[in-house]
Amino acid sequence: MQTMPGIVVTGASGRMGQMLIRTIAASGKARLVGCLERPGHAWLGRDVGECMGGAPLGVRVSDDPLEAFAQAQGVIDFTAPAATVEFAALAAQARAVHVIGTTGLEPGHIAAIEAAARHAVIVRAGNMSLGVNLLVRLTQKVAQALDADWDIEVVEAHHRMKVDAPSGTALMLGAAAAEGRGVTLDQAMVSGRHGITGARERGSIGFSAIRGGDIVGEHDVIFAADGERIVLRHLATDRGIFARGALRAVLWGQDQKPGHYDMIDVLGL
Ligand SMILES: NC(=O)C1=CN([C@@H]2O[C@H](COP(=O)(O)OP(=O)(O)OC[C@H]3O[C@@H](n4cnc5c(N)ncnc54)[C@H](OP(=O)(O)O)[C@@H]3O)[C@@H](O)[C@H]2O)C=CC1
Ligand SMILES: O=C(O)C1=N[C@H](C(=O)O)C[C@H](O)C1
């Protein structure tokens, strides 16, 4: 009989960290074997279930990733770019599958993640939900079917605590639209217009970000032409969709060769 993979959750006290811990504990498919927080964090040394205001889960919060990863088959990481790069190197050293949900990554961070993925399985996506990854595919198809008479705009809305813009999801959708159009996102992207911008440049892909309240995550891809408009929309109302996707990814990754994968690979879309 195969044993359930042991998973470490980084950023345990965060919005996603707590959702991941609940999802793993209830799954019956994986075991929670470690929880990480920064040195000095108030939760260190305490049972993570009790820290979250519930029953004990038998896992104490630690600030030692090396020790935690050594006993794990998977690491689920929704933290911040600098931490994720550090975790990628350590998870690869431990040959643990590293699932990365962290957004706001710059090219230098991605290069470091690529290097780690030469030695271990990494699954990274700016959005782990089934719905958004399906929308990525639909966006690519619609962009491929339409010419540059159709202006493409990506509009996203998130809670007031989000620190990066455009969102990782908006960038995935923009990249899919660009791919459908046969251009790169770097060539086409226009983000956050302000002031006397001049008329819209034909073929550009625009990005706008709204931040407020407790919005979990909303994304529209607008294809606007003269006289008509197509809007592809995803609304997230519960962070459980991201946690369930991440759990699926860490289980899928157990049987893969080292490499840098995304949720399209995991979901087979
Ligand atoms: N791909 C996806 O499907 C999704 C991705 N995300 C992304 O996940 C990330 C986290 O989001 P969210 O949970 O809302 O954010 P939170 O701020 O609620 O949680 C982040 C956690 O990571 C910890 N952390 C940050 N830096 C470090 C570090 N250097 N070392 C150790 N721990 C660290 C934080 O600790 P501290 O408070 O001490 O800083 C905190 O516990 C974001 O990048 C977000 O965009 C979110 C939802 C879905
Ligand atoms: O920070 C968030 O909350 C979210 N971040 C991801 C992103 O940047 O797209 C995914 C989701 O939209 C929630």
Tab-separated table of N, CA, C and O in Angstrom, residues 3-99:
chain	number	residue	atom	x	y	z
A	3	THR	N	1.963	5.035	0.895
A	3	THR	CA	1.621	5.964	1.976
A	3	THR	C	1.301	7.327	1.367
A	3	THR	O	1.751	7.643	0.273
A	4	MET	N	0.561	8.112	2.105
A	4	MET	CA	0.204	9.451	1.613
A	4	MET	C	1.430	10.355	1.702
A	4	MET	O	2.150	10.334	2.702
A	5	PRO	N	1.681	11.193	0.659
A	5	PRO	CA	2.842	12.076	0.715
A	5	PRO	C	2.750	13.084	1.869
A	5	PRO	O	1.668	13.570	2.190
A	6	GLY	N	3.902	13.351	2.467
A	6	GLY	CA	3.987	14.338	3.549
A	6	GLY	C	4.243	15.717	2.973
A	6	GLY	O	5.145	15.890	2.149
A	7	ILE	N	3.449	16.696	3.397
A	7	ILE	CA	3.504	18.035	2.803
A	7	ILE	C	3.869	19.089	3.857
A	7	ILE	O	3.323	19.082	4.970
A	8	VAL	N	4.741	20.009	3.467
A	8	VAL	CA	5.052	21.189	4.287
A	8	VAL	C	4.350	22.400	3.669
A	8	VAL	O	4.399	22.598	2.459
A	9	VAL	N	3.710	23.202	4.517
A	9	VAL	CA	3.096	24.458	4.055
A	9	VAL	C	3.947	25.619	4.569
A	9	VAL	O	4.184	25.739	5.780
A	10	THR	N	4.399	26.455	3.637
A	10	THR	CA	5.158	27.659	4.014
A	10	THR	C	4.171	28.816	4.227
A	10	THR	O	3.041	28.753	3.757
A	11	GLY	N	4.607	29.844	4.923
A	11	GLY	CA	3.703	30.993	5.155
A	11	GLY	C	2.418	30.542	5.826
A	11	GLY	O	1.315	30.956	5.462
A	12	ALA	N	2.585	29.692	6.873
A	12	ALA	CA	1.434	28.986	7.471
A	12	ALA	C	0.339	29.920	7.991
A	12	ALA	O	-0.838	29.573	7.955
A	13	SER	N	0.704	31.092	8.458
A	13	SER	CA	-0.312	31.973	9.067
A	13	SER	C	-1.024	32.839	8.036
A	13	SER	O	-1.958	33.570	8.375
A	14	GLY	N	-0.583	32.793	6.782
A	14	GLY	CA	-1.152	33.670	5.748
A	14	GLY	C	-2.558	33.239	5.332
A	14	GLY	O	-3.041	32.180	5.729
A	15	ARG	N	-3.196	34.079	4.520
A	15	ARG	CA	-4.549	33.750	4.027
A	15	ARG	C	-4.542	32.397	3.323
A	15	ARG	O	-5.375	31.530	3.584
A	16	MET	N	-3.584	32.200	2.408
A	16	MET	CA	-3.521	30.926	1.687
A	16	MET	C	-2.931	29.832	2.564
A	16	MET	O	-3.345	28.673	2.469
A	17	GLY	N	-1.945	30.164	3.396
A	17	GLY	CA	-1.337	29.165	4.279
A	17	GLY	C	-2.402	28.448	5.103
A	17	GLY	O	-2.451	27.208	5.152
A	18	GLN	N	-3.276	29.202	5.735
A	18	GLN	CA	-4.305	28.597	6.587
A	18	GLN	C	-5.299	27.768	5.767
A	18	GLN	O	-5.730	26.691	6.187
A	19	MET	N	-5.638	28.286	4.589
A	19	MET	CA	-6.573	27.542	3.721
A	19	MET	C	-5.950	26.213	3.278
A	19	MET	O	-6.606	25.170	3.233
A	20	LEU	N	-4.635	26.252	2.974
A	20	LEU	CA	-3.932	25.034	2.554
A	20	LEU	C	-3.891	24.008	3.686
A	20	LEU	O	-4.088	22.802	3.453
A	21	ILE	N	-3.619	24.466	4.901
A	21	ILE	CA	-3.524	23.547	6.048
A	21	ILE	C	-4.868	22.841	6.259
A	21	ILE	O	-4.933	21.622	6.410
A	22	ARG	N	-5.959	23.610	6.203
A	22	ARG	CA	-7.296	22.998	6.371
A	22	ARG	C	-7.584	22.001	5.241
A	22	ARG	O	-8.127	20.923	5.468
A	23	THR	N	-7.205	22.395	4.026
A	23	THR	CA	-7.503	21.543	2.858
A	23	THR	C	-6.738	20.228	2.939
A	23	THR	O	-7.290	19.153	2.695
A	24	ILE	N	-5.443	20.299	3.304
A	24	ILE	CA	-4.627	19.074	3.405
A	24	ILE	C	-5.161	18.193	4.537
A	24	ILE	O	-5.332	16.982	4.370
A	25	ALA	N	-5.434	18.819	5.683
A	25	ALA	CA	-5.872	18.043	6.858
A	25	ALA	C	-7.181	17.303	6.565
A	25	ALA	O	-7.396	16.191	7.054
A	26	ALA	N	-8.047	17.894	5.739
A	26	ALA	CA	-9.355	17.281	5.467
A	26	ALA	C	-9.331	16.344	4.253
A	26	ALA	O	-10.324	15.682	3.969
A	27	SER	N	-8.191	16.300	3.539
A	27	SER	CA	-8.194	15.666	2.212
A	27	SER	C	-8.219	14.134	2.229
A	27	SER	O	-8.781	13.511	1.330
A	28	GLY	N	-7.546	13.532	3.201
A	28	GLY	CA	-7.381	12.071	3.166
A	28	GLY	C	-6.447	11.614	2.062
A	28	GLY	O	-6.334	10.434	1.786
A	29	LYS	N	-5.754	12.575	1.407
A	29	LYS	CA	-4.867	12.220	0.290
A	29	LYS	C	-3.415	12.565	0.579
A	29	LYS	O	-2.519	12.175	-0.162
A	30	ALA	N	-3.179	13.401	1.575
A	30	ALA	CA	-1.820	13.829	1.920
A	30	ALA	C	-1.772	14.065	3.422
A	30	ALA	O	-2.808	14.274	4.059
A	31	ARG	N	-0.533	14.039	3.963
A	31	ARG	CA	-0.347	14.290	5.405
A	31	ARG	C	0.352	15.615	5.581
A	31	ARG	O	1.334	15.890	4.878
A	32	LEU	N	-0.096	16.418	6.518
A	32	LEU	CA	0.617	17.648	6.856
A	32	LEU	C	1.770	17.274	7.780
A	32	LEU	O	1.542	16.721	8.864
A	33	VAL	N	3.022	17.528	7.326
A	33	VAL	CA	4.165	17.141	8.175
A	33	VAL	C	4.992	18.339	8.640
A	33	VAL	O	5.910	18.180	9.442
A	34	GLY	N	4.688	19.520	8.132
A	34	GLY	CA	5.457	20.688	8.570
A	34	GLY	C	4.754	21.981	8.202
A	34	GLY	O	3.993	22.031	7.232
A	35	CYS	N	5.004	23.014	9.007
A	35	CYS	CA	4.458	24.356	8.759
A	35	CYS	C	5.557	25.353	9.059
A	35	CYS	O	6.195	25.261	10.117
A	36	LEU	N	5.762	26.296	8.153
A	36	LEU	CA	6.860	27.246	8.328
A	36	LEU	C	6.364	28.669	8.480
A	36	LEU	O	5.380	29.069	7.857
A	37	GLU	N	7.090	29.402	9.280
A	37	GLU	CA	6.918	30.864	9.380
A	37	GLU	C	8.298	31.489	9.571
A	37	GLU	O	9.288	30.792	9.735
A	38	ARG	N	8.356	32.810	9.505
A	38	ARG	CA	9.643	33.508	9.661
A	38	ARG	C	10.165	33.406	11.090
A	38	ARG	O	9.360	33.311	12.023
A	39	PRO	N	11.511	33.544	11.271
A	39	PRO	CA	12.051	33.647	12.629
A	39	PRO	C	11.364	34.814	13.364
A	39	PRO	O	11.116	35.856	12.767
A	40	GLY	N	11.023	34.587	14.625
A	40	GLY	CA	10.403	35.651	15.436
A	40	GLY	C	8.884	35.636	15.382
A	40	GLY	O	8.232	36.359	16.147
A	41	HIS	N	8.286	34.832	14.506
A	41	HIS	CA	6.822	34.827	14.367
A	41	HIS	C	6.162	34.289	15.643
A	41	HIS	O	6.677	33.364	16.271
A	42	ALA	N	5.011	34.850	15.992
A	42	ALA	CA	4.324	34.489	17.240
A	42	ALA	C	3.863	33.022	17.254
A	42	ALA	O	3.644	32.457	18.329
A	43	TRP	N	3.689	32.396	16.099
A	43	TRP	CA	3.203	31.013	16.064
A	43	TRP	C	4.316	29.975	16.261
A	43	TRP	O	4.033	28.792	16.437
A	44	LEU	N	5.577	30.370	16.217
A	44	LEU	CA	6.687	29.396	16.245
A	44	LEU	C	6.627	28.520	17.500
A	44	LEU	O	6.405	29.026	18.599
A	45	GLY	N	6.804	27.195	17.284
A	45	GLY	CA	6.832	26.245	18.401
A	45	GLY	C	5.461	25.787	18.846
A	45	GLY	O	5.340	24.868	19.655
A	46	ARG	N	4.396	26.406	18.333
A	46	ARG	CA	3.032	26.050	18.770
A	46	ARG	C	2.360	25.132	17.744
A	46	ARG	O	2.714	25.143	16.564
A	47	ASP	N	1.365	24.367	18.201
A	47	ASP	CA	0.611	23.512	17.275
A	47	ASP	C	-0.180	24.397	16.298
A	47	ASP	O	-0.889	25.320	16.718
A	48	VAL	N	-0.070	24.086	14.999
A	48	VAL	CA	-0.649	24.987	13.994
A	48	VAL	C	-2.179	24.987	14.042
A	48	VAL	O	-2.812	26.019	13.780
A	49	GLY	N	-2.782	23.838	14.384
A	49	GLY	CA	-4.248	23.777	14.484
A	49	GLY	C	-4.743	24.721	15.571
A	49	GLY	O	-5.720	25.458	15.383
A	50	GLU	N	-4.054	24.715	16.707
A	50	GLU	CA	-4.440	25.603	17.818
A	50	GLU	C	-4.197	27.066	17.448
A	50	GLU	O	-4.987	27.941	17.791
A	51	CYS	N	-3.084	27.323	16.738
A	51	CYS	CA	-2.812	28.709	16.303
A	51	CYS	C	-3.967	29.240	15.449
A	51	CYS	O	-4.302	30.424	15.501
A	52	MET	N	-4.570	28.326	14.653
A	52	MET	CA	-5.661	28.748	13.759
A	52	MET	C	-7.007	28.777	14.488
A	52	MET	O	-8.040	29.007	13.870
A	53	GLY	N	-6.979	28.470	15.796
A	53	GLY	CA	-8.217	28.562	16.583
A	53	GLY	C	-9.036	27.282	16.561
A	53	GLY	O	-10.218	27.310	16.916
A	54	GLY	N	-8.412	26.160	16.159
A	54	GLY	CA	-9.150	24.891	16.096
A	54	GLY	C	-8.501	23.813	16.930
A	54	GLY	O	-7.726	24.096	17.857
A	55	ALA	N	-8.808	22.556	16.590
A	55	ALA	CA	-8.252	21.409	17.296
A	55	ALA	C	-6.777	21.238	16.917
A	55	ALA	O	-6.374	21.637	15.815
A	56	PRO	N	-5.968	20.640	17.808
A	56	PRO	CA	-4.560	20.411	17.456
A	56	PRO	C	-4.420	19.494	16.244
A	56	PRO	O	-5.217	18.573	16.076
A	57	LEU	N	-3.406	19.769	15.434
A	57	LEU	CA	-3.161	18.945	14.242
A	57	LEU	C	-1.882	18.121	14.389
A	57	LEU	O	-1.490	17.404	13.471
A	58	GLY	N	-1.192	18.289	15.521
A	58	GLY	CA	0.019	17.496	15.756
A	58	GLY	C	1.224	17.977	14.974
A	58	GLY	O	2.179	17.236	14.798
A	59	VAL	N	1.190	19.201	14.486
A	59	VAL	CA	2.326	19.763	13.738
A	59	VAL	C	2.664	21.131	14.347
A	59	VAL	O	1.796	22.006	14.424
A	60	ARG	N	3.921	21.265	14.763
A	60	ARG	CA	4.352	22.539	15.346
A	60	ARG	C	4.938	23.438	14.266
A	60	ARG	O	5.607	22.959	13.345
A	61	VAL	N	4.731	24.736	14.398
A	61	VAL	CA	5.239	25.703	13.424
A	61	VAL	C	6.734	25.901	13.665
A	61	VAL	O	7.171	26.067	14.805
A	62	SER	N	7.485	25.867	12.556
A	62	SER	CA	8.949	25.953	12.646
A	62	SER	C	9.467	27.076	11.744
A	62	SER	O	8.764	27.546	10.850
A	63	ASP	N	10.716	27.488	11.983
A	63	ASP	CA	11.351	28.466	11.081
A	63	ASP	C	12.569	27.844	10.392
A	63	ASP	O	13.460	28.554	9.926
A	64	ASP	N	12.586	26.478	10.337
A	64	ASP	CA	13.744	25.780	9.775
A	64	ASP	C	13.346	24.988	8.519
A	64	ASP	O	12.972	23.808	8.604
A	65	PRO	N	13.398	25.616	7.322
A	65	PRO	CA	12.946	24.925	6.116
A	65	PRO	C	13.754	23.675	5.790
A	65	PRO	O	13.194	22.664	5.352
A	66	LEU	N	15.058	23.721	6.042
A	66	LEU	CA	15.905	22.583	5.691
A	66	LEU	C	15.441	21.323	6.427
A	66	LEU	O	15.259	20.261	5.827
A	67	GLU	N	15.232	21.481	7.728
A	67	GLU	CA	14.797	20.343	8.545
A	67	GLU	C	13.391	19.886	8.131
A	67	GLU	O	13.128	18.693	7.989
A	68	ALA	N	12.499	20.851	7.868
A	68	ALA	CA	11.113	20.503	7.509
A	68	ALA	C	11.072	19.776	6.162
A	68	ALA	O	10.395	18.761	6.008
A	69	PHE	N	11.827	20.272	5.168
A	69	PHE	CA	11.750	19.690	3.821
A	69	PHE	C	12.372	18.287	3.786
A	69	PHE	O	11.994	17.459	2.949
A	70	ALA	N	13.338	18.031	4.672
A	70	ALA	CA	14.046	16.742	4.667
A	70	ALA	C	13.084	15.584	4.910
A	70	ALA	O	13.334	14.466	4.479
A	71	GLN	N	11.974	15.846	5.603
A	71	GLN	CA	11.035	14.743	5.914
A	71	GLN	C	9.762	14.832	5.063
A	71	GLN	O	8.755	14.204	5.384
A	72	ALA	N	9.809	15.623	3.959
A	72	ALA	CA	8.583	15.839	3.175
A	72	ALA	C	8.743	15.342	1.740
A	72	ALA	O	9.849	15.272	1.210
A	73	GLN	N	7.614	15.018	1.125
A	73	GLN	CA	7.616	14.700	-0.322
A	73	GLN	C	7.110	15.892	-1.133
A	73	GLN	O	7.209	15.908	-2.355
A	74	GLY	N	6.527	16.873	-0.455
A	74	GLY	CA	6.011	18.039	-1.171
A	74	GLY	C	6.039	19.292	-0.306
A	74	GLY	O	5.971	19.207	0.931
A	75	VAL	N	6.161	20.452	-0.979
A	75	VAL	CA	6.146	21.756	-0.300
A	75	VAL	C	5.133	22.612	-1.047
A	75	VAL	O	5.202	22.717	-2.274
A	76	ILE	N	4.188	23.190	-0.330
A	76	ILE	CA	3.234	24.105	-0.985
A	76	ILE	C	3.503	25.506	-0.452
A	76	ILE	O	3.490	25.745	0.758
A	77	ASP	N	3.755	26.412	-1.396
A	77	ASP	CA	4.373	27.695	-1.058
A	77	ASP	C	3.610	28.863	-1.687
A	77	ASP	O	3.678	29.077	-2.891
A	78	PHE	N	2.872	29.573	-0.856
A	78	PHE	CA	2.199	30.806	-1.267
A	78	PHE	C	2.734	31.882	-0.320
A	78	PHE	O	2.133	32.134	0.734
A	79	THR	N	3.882	32.470	-0.639
A	79	THR	CA	4.473	33.443	0.285
A	79	THR	C	4.813	34.742	-0.448
A	79	THR	O	3.927	35.527	-0.782
A	80	ALA	N	6.108	34.968	-0.672
A	80	ALA	CA	6.586	36.196	-1.318
A	80	ALA	C	7.815	35.821	-2.147
A	80	ALA	O	8.479	34.817	-1.854
A	81	PRO	N	8.141	36.610	-3.200
A	81	PRO	CA	9.179	36.187	-4.148
A	81	PRO	C	10.518	35.794	-3.515
A	81	PRO	O	11.062	34.732	-3.852
A	82	ALA	N	11.062	36.587	-2.603
A	82	ALA	CA	12.390	36.271	-2.057
A	82	ALA	C	12.355	34.950	-1.302
A	82	ALA	O	13.278	34.124	-1.411
A	83	ALA	N	11.282	34.743	-0.534
A	83	ALA	CA	11.161	33.502	0.235
A	83	ALA	C	11.012	32.319	-0.710
A	83	ALA	O	11.629	31.264	-0.517
A	84	THR	N	10.234	32.473	-1.766
A	84	THR	CA	9.980	31.371	-2.699
A	84	THR	C	11.269	30.917	-3.389
A	84	THR	O	11.495	29.726	-3.574
A	85	VAL	N	12.118	31.862	-3.748
A	85	VAL	CA	13.395	31.503	-4.384
A	85	VAL	C	14.257	30.690	-3.416
A	85	VAL	O	14.858	29.678	-3.795
A	86	GLU	N	14.281	31.093	-2.167
A	86	GLU	CA	15.054	30.359	-1.152
A	86	GLU	C	14.461	28.952	-0.973
A	86	GLU	O	15.185	27.952	-0.951
A	87	PHE	N	13.135	28.864	-0.891
A	87	PHE	CA	12.482	27.564	-0.692
A	87	PHE	C	12.709	26.653	-1.909
A	87	PHE	O	12.818	25.437	-1.758
A	88	ALA	N	12.758	27.237	-3.112
A	88	ALA	CA	12.937	26.416	-4.325
A	88	ALA	C	14.273	25.680	-4.272
A	88	ALA	O	14.344	24.486	-4.587
A	89	ALA	N	15.328	26.367	-3.864
A	89	ALA	CA	16.652	25.733	-3.789
A	89	ALA	C	16.658	24.632	-2.730
A	89	ALA	O	17.179	23.528	-2.954
A	90	LEU	N	16.038	24.916	-1.585
A	90	LEU	CA	16.051	23.933	-0.489
A	90	LEU	C	15.148	22.730	-0.789
A	90	LEU	O	15.494	21.590	-0.474
A	91	ALA	N	14.004	22.984	-1.420
A	91	ALA	CA	13.098	21.874	-1.772
A	91	ALA	C	13.764	20.980	-2.814
A	91	ALA	O	13.650	19.752	-2.755
A	92	ALA	N	14.489	21.583	-3.759
A	92	ALA	CA	15.172	20.795	-4.790
A	92	ALA	C	16.258	19.929	-4.144
A	92	ALA	O	16.437	18.765	-4.508
A	93	GLN	N	16.967	20.506	-3.182
A	93	GLN	CA	17.997	19.759	-2.448
A	93	GLN	C	17.385	18.525	-1.773
A	93	GLN	O	17.985	17.456	-1.750
A	94	ALA	N	16.170	18.686	-1.240
A	94	ALA	CA	15.486	17.579	-0.552
A	94	ALA	C	14.715	16.700	-1.539
A	94	ALA	O	14.084	15.719	-1.128
A	95	ARG	N	14.743	17.059	-2.851
A	95	ARG	CA	13.998	16.335	-3.903
A	95	ARG	C	12.501	16.279	-3.588
A	95	ARG	O	11.817	15.295	-3.890
A	96	ALA	N	11.985	17.328	-2.968
A	96	ALA	CA	10.545	17.419	-2.688
A	96	ALA	C	9.875	18.192	-3.818
A	96	ALA	O	10.455	19.146	-4.354
A	97	VAL	N	8.667	17.797	-4.193
A	97	VAL	CA	7.900	18.531	-5.206
A	97	VAL	C	7.531	19.901	-4.628
A	97	VAL	O	6.974	19.985	-3.533
A	98	HIS	N	7.864	20.965	-5.362
A	98	HIS	CA	7.606	22.319	-4.870
A	98	HIS	C	6.480	22.942	-5.698
A	98	HIS	O	6.638	23.156	-6.904
A	99	VAL	N	5.363	23.218	-5.053
A	99	VAL	CA	4.238	23.870	-5.733
A	99	VAL	C	4.261	25.348	-5.350
A	99	VAL	O	4.160	25.693	-4.169
